Amino acid sequence: MSQLLHLLDNIKSPLILWSYWLINWGKILVFVLKIGPLTAIKGLREYPWLKILLQVNHLHLRLSKGRNGRYLLATAAVLSSVISGVTEFIEETLTSSGEMVLHEDMIPPEILRAMGLKPFMAELLGILLPMIDSHAVENYIDRCEAEGIPADLCSLPKSTMGLILSGHVPLVQCILSSNLPCDGGMASYALITKELQKPVFYLDIPYDFQSGRAITYFIAELREMIHWLEIQTGHKIDWKKLRRILENRNKMVALELEIWEMLRQKPAPMVGEPIWLNHLWSFNVQPGNPASLRLFRKVHRWTYKNFKQQKAAVREEKYRAILWNPPTIHFIDLFNWAERVYGVTLLIDSMSYNRLPYVDTTSNDTMLEGLARIIMQGPMARHTRGPAENYIGDILYLYETLQLDMVWVAGHIGCKSTMALNSMLREECRQKSIPLLIIEYDLSDPRIVSHERITGQVDHFMESVMEAEKLS
Amino acid sequence: MGPSMLSEFRTIFQEKTDHTFPVPLSFWKGKGFHPLGYMCSCVPTALLSLSPFFPVRIQGSSSHDTYLGDAHLSHVACSYTRALFESALQGDWDELEGWIFTAGCDHLRRLKDVLEREKKIPFPFIFDIPHKHSKQAHRWFVSEVTNFLNALEKSFGCVIDENILNESIGVHNELCTLVEELSALRNSSSSPISSPDFFRLLRALDQIPRYMSIEILSEIVTGQKSKKQTEITGPRLIVIGSIMGDENFLKAINEWGGNVVAERFCTGDYPVYSSIELLSDPIESVVNAFFRQAMCPRMMETYSNRLSHIITLIEAKRIDGVVLSPLKSCDLWGIESALLLADLKKHHIPVISVGREYNLSGERQLQTRIEAFLEQIGSR
């Protein structure tokens, strides 16, 4: 019976793969026709990164490699949703005539959307482009370093500053930034503001953001930001719209929490991109968007079916892992590779495991409080600001809860804060006999550590610590 | 040139205490003082000067080898925090009765985490300093200061009231006035005060109780005023950047033909030694002064203020060239230096940016760059 199911999977998988591939190209084609070829050509001239973004469908083939069944369906659906989101992002950028608001990735766009504003997340391209093409932001990094920015700075703010310095961003009316997630990210906005010559509002997040005093402080910061935005843009906040966004967001959270709960089952019913990329995109770029909610419903449904049938997402799940720190964005195929070569499944990552779940939507005040908590505990913010317990505590909790076999840390050489925490993490893991792999690499610059050297580190760890044999 | 100010400091210190400087912190503890260590200029040191406390700037190991720091904080942590960690683990600061940290930057925050794990730290307190100045940031910092004073009272069993606070601010201001007077003497083109000498004197002052600093410094200032002026050649330079471990960087620039006449880094004359305007509420006075004086690039909104301040300094001190010197791995100063480099060039001010470590290293390479820069100034 199981052989028959395997056979069926093997027949269905290429169908799923190629039908999504066609759907995705269809979406891109419709988008080009919608904006018109002239706008598209103009856009390609103004924003050279568009050429790379339009190749986003390559990700679909790369990340679906070796997958089948509902896992493949979920992976394809997530990628397809990202492609839709990318086309929307490009459309907003190309049709903008200076009304966009440039915001740092740590400030989620719910408030901007509720004000009827078009957000332009400055770091989004620095994250997305290397996922599609590993070398995509090298020029921007070089451009930034040519301005005297130190090479040892994190490559994400470097690529973002490089984009700005190259003039490859749309005209914006104002800028939102904060002191998150690190000194480099925060300080980069001094250059960005100077370059764009636009008014800026900085949100200040206290060090010990878990305290009640800090929450009160930060709610007041958000109020001030809204007031400032209303003056700068002439747009008023629509609280009803914000409530709708947050209610949808809450529904996404409910589904996500159930998915996470199901991950405890061994073997896991869903892993990889349907978990982490889905969260990264849906919660950070399109929170509360009906399309994001639909996607979560689909992923939840497939996960639940696998869960009920005790079916593994990955046929040969041999090792369960988490990834801490931002994913290896210039080598986003790492876990697909690890899955196929060693049967390592990625259950969750630190970029997903952060935000507090629900926003109380009963009043404007409670909504602001919920958003304040979300921002303060946002991706990277929760783990890299504040005391070390924030970073290590969650890892140890997930290790127990998800019955992990190992912990992987993407040891991004530009992240001074987490690099300094790794000695403490090593010690904790040693004491608790938790196998720990710290991959030394650079977040978005493959010239620092190549893909081969990354897989070499994994091979070394798997062979010497896990005593694992390759599956194929 | 006569004896250095540090030699004078040592002589006066010996006269007053019958001991040779430096003395261990236990010497002061024996006299009833409580030394409180700090490592970031954002710490309001006036609050650490409340009798019987006194502020001690914790300095990093002077060695280039920071094995423990490298292992625990990683090689990408700045050399300042690695040197501090090394020094702390070697027991150099075991006599301190309190460690006052700040969430000043990523490196200092992690230093606290790692240090507390490796070592028992007495009275660890972290100042959560806002990154901007607004009404509520002001209120936040007021409550931080209040929390600090409450913690101090609780841990040391002392009572801190308005009078004591005002007195402490008074002592702080007295010292700052003397430092400012000494600093002003450097404006003259024939000032006998060299930058390395000034640097070493400030470092020495950072290790003793305030009352003693004032006594010694007033004698030094009087002495310097009557000193013979000496014509010093070489382009007048200002050094701007991250914290510096020793005077060797400044000394080397002078030896290579420059003349450093001003500094703008944490262990230079700015910003720790800035007077506090006394208001009716002493805590308000301290908080106001902080926001007025904070010139660290960690403050998000004030780059243009910092640039204006530097340009004012350049004009007031008739500076011929600027040496920007961010610490390697310091993201804050790394980006700030790139911005300053571009902006100072726009103002036609000769400027160079040289990354460096906490303790001077790589002199040859540095020499080539500085000499080329001095030639460039000379040919203008």
PDB file of C-alpha atoms in Angstrom, chain A residues 147-150 152-154 157 161 177-179 181-188 190-191 194 200-209 211 213-222 224 383-389 391-392 412-428 431 440, chain B residues 71-78 102-118 126-144 147 297-303 306 326-343 346 353:
ATOM      1  CA  GLU A 147      31.464  55.369   0.355  1.00  0.00           C
ATOM      2  CA  GLY A 148      33.673  54.472   3.300  1.00  0.00           C
ATOM      3  CA  ILE A 149      31.242  52.216   5.166  1.00  0.00           C
ATOM      4  CA  PRO A 150      33.349  49.573   6.933  1.00  0.00           C
ATOM      5  CA  ASP A 152      32.778  44.476   8.662  1.00  0.00           C
ATOM      6  CA  LEU A 153      29.279  45.967   8.910  1.00  0.00           C
ATOM      7  CA  CYS A 154      26.340  43.587   8.439  1.00  0.00           C
ATOM      8  CA  PRO A 157      22.250  47.385   5.969  1.00  0.00           C
ATOM      9  CA  MET A 161      22.447  51.655   1.876  1.00  0.00           C
ATOM     10  CA  SER A 177      13.146  53.894  11.407  1.00  0.00           C
ATOM     11  CA  SER A 178      14.061  52.619  14.855  1.00  0.00           C
ATOM     12  CA  ASN A 179      16.960  51.491  17.006  1.00  0.00           C
ATOM     13  CA  PRO A 181      17.623  45.373  15.372  1.00  0.00           C
ATOM     14  CA  CYS A 182      21.287  46.358  15.832  1.00  0.00           C
ATOM     15  CA  ASP A 183      23.682  49.290  15.861  1.00  0.00           C
ATOM     16  CA  GLY A 184      24.475  48.824  12.183  1.00  0.00           C
ATOM     17  CA  GLY A 185      20.830  48.740  11.142  1.00  0.00           C
ATOM     18  CA  MET A 186      20.032  51.756  13.279  1.00  0.00           C
ATOM     19  CA  ALA A 187      23.028  53.835  12.206  1.00  0.00           C
ATOM     20  CA  SER A 188      22.427  53.075   8.532  1.00  0.00           C
ATOM     21  CA  ALA A 190      21.649  58.368   9.314  1.00  0.00           C
ATOM     22  CA  LEU A 191      23.057  57.779   5.825  1.00  0.00           C
ATOM     23  CA  LYS A 194      20.917  62.178   4.537  1.00  0.00           C
ATOM     24  CA  VAL A 200      12.406  60.841   9.394  1.00  0.00           C
ATOM     25  CA  PHE A 201      10.751  59.516  12.522  1.00  0.00           C
ATOM     26  CA  TYR A 202      12.725  57.208  14.791  1.00  0.00           C
ATOM     27  CA  LEU A 203      11.031  54.777  17.154  1.00  0.00           C
ATOM     28  CA  ASP A 204      13.000  54.133  20.307  1.00  0.00           C
ATOM     29  CA  ILE A 205      12.716  50.677  21.852  1.00  0.00           C
ATOM     30  CA  PRO A 206      14.066  50.301  25.383  1.00  0.00           C
ATOM     31  CA  TYR A 207      16.709  47.718  26.221  1.00  0.00           C
ATOM     32  CA  ASP A 208      14.597  45.674  28.603  1.00  0.00           C
ATOM     33  CA  PHE A 209      11.499  45.721  26.439  1.00  0.00           C
ATOM     34  CA  SER A 211       8.913  45.440  31.329  1.00  0.00           C
ATOM     35  CA  ARG A 213       7.344  50.524  31.822  1.00  0.00           C
ATOM     36  CA  ALA A 214       8.918  49.808  28.433  1.00  0.00           C
ATOM     37  CA  ILE A 215       5.554  48.906  26.917  1.00  0.00           C
ATOM     38  CA  THR A 216       3.976  52.123  28.151  1.00  0.00           C
ATOM     39  CA  TYR A 217       6.938  54.041  26.760  1.00  0.00           C
ATOM     40  CA  PHE A 218       6.724  52.360  23.402  1.00  0.00           C
ATOM     41  CA  ILE A 219       2.954  52.762  23.036  1.00  0.00           C
ATOM     42  CA  ALA A 220       3.539  56.494  23.451  1.00  0.00           C
ATOM     43  CA  GLU A 221       6.227  56.260  20.763  1.00  0.00           C
ATOM     44  CA  LEU A 222       3.732  54.663  18.377  1.00  0.00           C
ATOM     45  CA  GLU A 224       3.729  60.008  18.360  1.00  0.00           C
ATOM     46  CA  HIS A 383      16.551  37.807  20.371  1.00  0.00           C
ATOM     47  CA  THR A 384      19.256  40.336  19.749  1.00  0.00           C
ATOM     48  CA  ARG A 385      18.141  43.257  21.908  1.00  0.00           C
ATOM     49  CA  GLY A 386      17.790  42.988  25.638  1.00  0.00           C
ATOM     50  CA  PRO A 387      19.580  40.510  27.850  1.00  0.00           C
ATOM     51  CA  ALA A 388      21.117  37.220  26.629  1.00  0.00           C
ATOM     52  CA  GLU A 389      18.272  35.139  28.093  1.00  0.00           C
ATOM     53  CA  TYR A 391      18.359  34.625  22.744  1.00  0.00           C
ATOM     54  CA  ILE A 392      19.259  31.431  24.530  1.00  0.00           C
ATOM     55  CA  HIS A 412      26.492  35.686  10.347  1.00  0.00           C
ATOM     56  CA  ILE A 413      29.909  37.267  10.651  1.00  0.00           C
ATOM     57  CA  GLY A 414      28.476  40.790  10.476  1.00  0.00           C
ATOM     58  CA  CYS A 415      26.223  40.270  13.486  1.00  0.00           C
ATOM     59  CA  LYS A 416      28.393  41.301  16.415  1.00  0.00           C
ATOM     60  CA  SER A 417      25.633  40.869  18.941  1.00  0.00           C
ATOM     61  CA  THR A 418      24.841  37.231  18.238  1.00  0.00           C
ATOM     62  CA  MET A 419      28.457  36.324  17.577  1.00  0.00           C
ATOM     63  CA  ALA A 420      29.164  37.465  21.126  1.00  0.00           C
ATOM     64  CA  LEU A 421      26.330  35.297  22.418  1.00  0.00           C
ATOM     65  CA  ASN A 422      27.532  32.150  20.733  1.00  0.00           C
ATOM     66  CA  SER A 423      30.130  31.349  23.387  1.00  0.00           C
ATOM     67  CA  MET A 424      27.336  31.356  25.985  1.00  0.00           C
ATOM     68  CA  LEU A 425      25.141  29.259  23.735  1.00  0.00           C
ATOM     69  CA  ARG A 426      27.977  26.787  23.141  1.00  0.00           C
ATOM     70  CA  GLU A 427      28.442  26.416  26.863  1.00  0.00           C
ATOM     71  CA  GLU A 428      24.706  25.883  27.478  1.00  0.00           C
ATOM     72  CA  GLN A 431      26.169  21.284  29.455  1.00  0.00           C
ATOM     73  CA  GLU A 440      30.190  30.729   9.785  1.00  0.00           C
TER      74      GLU A 440
ATOM     75  CA  ALA B  71      37.088  33.331  22.784  1.00  0.00           C
ATOM     76  CA  HIS B  72      34.088  34.632  24.694  1.00  0.00           C
ATOM     77  CA  LEU B  73      32.975  37.666  22.737  1.00  0.00           C
ATOM     78  CA  SER B  74      34.259  36.533  19.317  1.00  0.00           C
ATOM     79  CA  HIS B  75      36.785  38.277  17.124  1.00  0.00           C
ATOM     80  CA  VAL B  76      34.106  40.541  15.660  1.00  0.00           C
ATOM     81  CA  ALA B  77      33.453  42.243  19.003  1.00  0.00           C
ATOM     82  CA  CYS B  78      35.323  45.544  19.158  1.00  0.00           C
ATOM     83  CA  THR B 102      24.832  51.019  29.668  1.00  0.00           C
ATOM     84  CA  ALA B 103      22.876  49.644  26.760  1.00  0.00           C
ATOM     85  CA  GLY B 104      25.145  51.980  24.835  1.00  0.00           C
ATOM     86  CA  CYS B 105      25.932  49.690  21.938  1.00  0.00           C
ATOM     87  CA  ASP B 106      25.683  46.039  20.919  1.00  0.00           C
ATOM     88  CA  HIS B 107      29.194  45.324  22.161  1.00  0.00           C
ATOM     89  CA  LEU B 108      28.730  46.776  25.622  1.00  0.00           C
ATOM     90  CA  ARG B 109      25.403  45.002  26.071  1.00  0.00           C
ATOM     91  CA  ARG B 110      26.965  41.689  25.235  1.00  0.00           C
ATOM     92  CA  LEU B 111      29.981  42.426  27.412  1.00  0.00           C
ATOM     93  CA  LYS B 112      27.613  42.625  30.361  1.00  0.00           C
ATOM     94  CA  ASP B 113      25.943  39.331  29.459  1.00  0.00           C
ATOM     95  CA  VAL B 114      29.161  37.409  29.021  1.00  0.00           C
ATOM     96  CA  LEU B 115      30.955  39.005  31.943  1.00  0.00           C
ATOM     97  CA  GLU B 116      28.129  38.265  34.348  1.00  0.00           C
ATOM     98  CA  ARG B 117      28.192  34.667  33.274  1.00  0.00           C
ATOM     99  CA  GLU B 118      31.913  34.311  33.836  1.00  0.00           C
ATOM    100  CA  ILE B 126      22.552  48.865  33.450  1.00  0.00           C
ATOM    101  CA  PHE B 127      21.425  52.314  32.397  1.00  0.00           C
ATOM    102  CA  ASP B 128      18.824  51.966  29.700  1.00  0.00           C
ATOM    103  CA  ILE B 129      19.548  55.186  27.904  1.00  0.00           C
ATOM    104  CA  PRO B 130      17.111  56.393  25.232  1.00  0.00           C
ATOM    105  CA  HIS B 131      18.343  56.711  21.672  1.00  0.00           C
ATOM    106  CA  LYS B 132      16.564  59.988  21.081  1.00  0.00           C
ATOM    107  CA  HIS B 133      15.484  63.080  22.909  1.00  0.00           C
ATOM    108  CA  SER B 134      11.769  63.574  23.342  1.00  0.00           C
ATOM    109  CA  LYS B 135       9.538  64.459  26.258  1.00  0.00           C
ATOM    110  CA  GLN B 136       8.891  60.866  27.074  1.00  0.00           C
ATOM    111  CA  ALA B 137      12.536  59.861  26.519  1.00  0.00           C
ATOM    112  CA  HIS B 138      13.350  62.556  29.045  1.00  0.00           C
ATOM    113  CA  ARG B 139      10.842  61.102  31.521  1.00  0.00           C
ATOM    114  CA  TRP B 140      12.220  57.630  30.847  1.00  0.00           C
ATOM    115  CA  PHE B 141      15.747  58.715  31.685  1.00  0.00           C
ATOM    116  CA  VAL B 142      14.544  60.489  34.821  1.00  0.00           C
ATOM    117  CA  SER B 143      13.071  57.204  36.008  1.00  0.00           C
ATOM    118  CA  GLU B 144      16.290  55.385  35.077  1.00  0.00           C
ATOM    119  CA  ASN B 147      15.959  53.632  39.817  1.00  0.00           C
ATOM    120  CA  PRO B 297      26.485  58.239  17.272  1.00  0.00           C
ATOM    121  CA  ARG B 298      24.153  55.925  19.195  1.00  0.00           C
ATOM    122  CA  MET B 299      21.799  58.916  19.418  1.00  0.00           C
ATOM    123  CA  MET B 300      19.572  58.508  16.389  1.00  0.00           C
ATOM    124  CA  GLU B 301      18.414  61.981  15.533  1.00  0.00           C
ATOM    125  CA  THR B 302      21.410  64.146  16.102  1.00  0.00           C
ATOM    126  CA  TYR B 303      23.940  63.544  13.344  1.00  0.00           C
ATOM    127  CA  ARG B 306      27.276  66.398  15.924  1.00  0.00           C
ATOM    128  CA  PRO B 326      36.674  54.525  14.318  1.00  0.00           C
ATOM    129  CA  LEU B 327      37.396  51.299  16.115  1.00  0.00           C
ATOM    130  CA  LYS B 328      37.253  48.316  13.832  1.00  0.00           C
ATOM    131  CA  SER B 329      33.919  46.487  14.275  1.00  0.00           C
ATOM    132  CA  CYS B 330      32.290  49.590  15.771  1.00  0.00           C
ATOM    133  CA  ASP B 331      29.229  49.962  13.556  1.00  0.00           C
ATOM    134  CA  LEU B 332      28.183  53.232  15.139  1.00  0.00           C
ATOM    135  CA  TRP B 333      31.448  55.027  14.574  1.00  0.00           C
ATOM    136  CA  GLY B 334      32.075  53.171  11.318  1.00  0.00           C
ATOM    137  CA  ILE B 335      28.980  54.684   9.697  1.00  0.00           C
ATOM    138  CA  GLU B 336      29.399  58.018  11.472  1.00  0.00           C
ATOM    139  CA  SER B 337      32.962  58.311  10.155  1.00  0.00           C
ATOM    140  CA  ALA B 338      31.851  57.623   6.587  1.00  0.00           C
ATOM    141  CA  LEU B 339      29.234  60.372   6.898  1.00  0.00           C
ATOM    142  CA  LEU B 340      31.662  62.804   8.505  1.00  0.00           C
ATOM    143  CA  LEU B 341      34.284  62.064   5.878  1.00  0.00           C
ATOM    144  CA  ALA B 342      31.905  63.056   3.097  1.00  0.00           C
ATOM    145  CA  ASP B 343      30.506  66.098   4.906  1.00  0.00           C
ATOM    146  CA  LYS B 346      32.150  69.168   1.337  1.00  0.00           C
ATOM    147  CA  SER B 353      39.626  58.105   8.182  1.00  0.00           C
TER     148      SER B 353
END
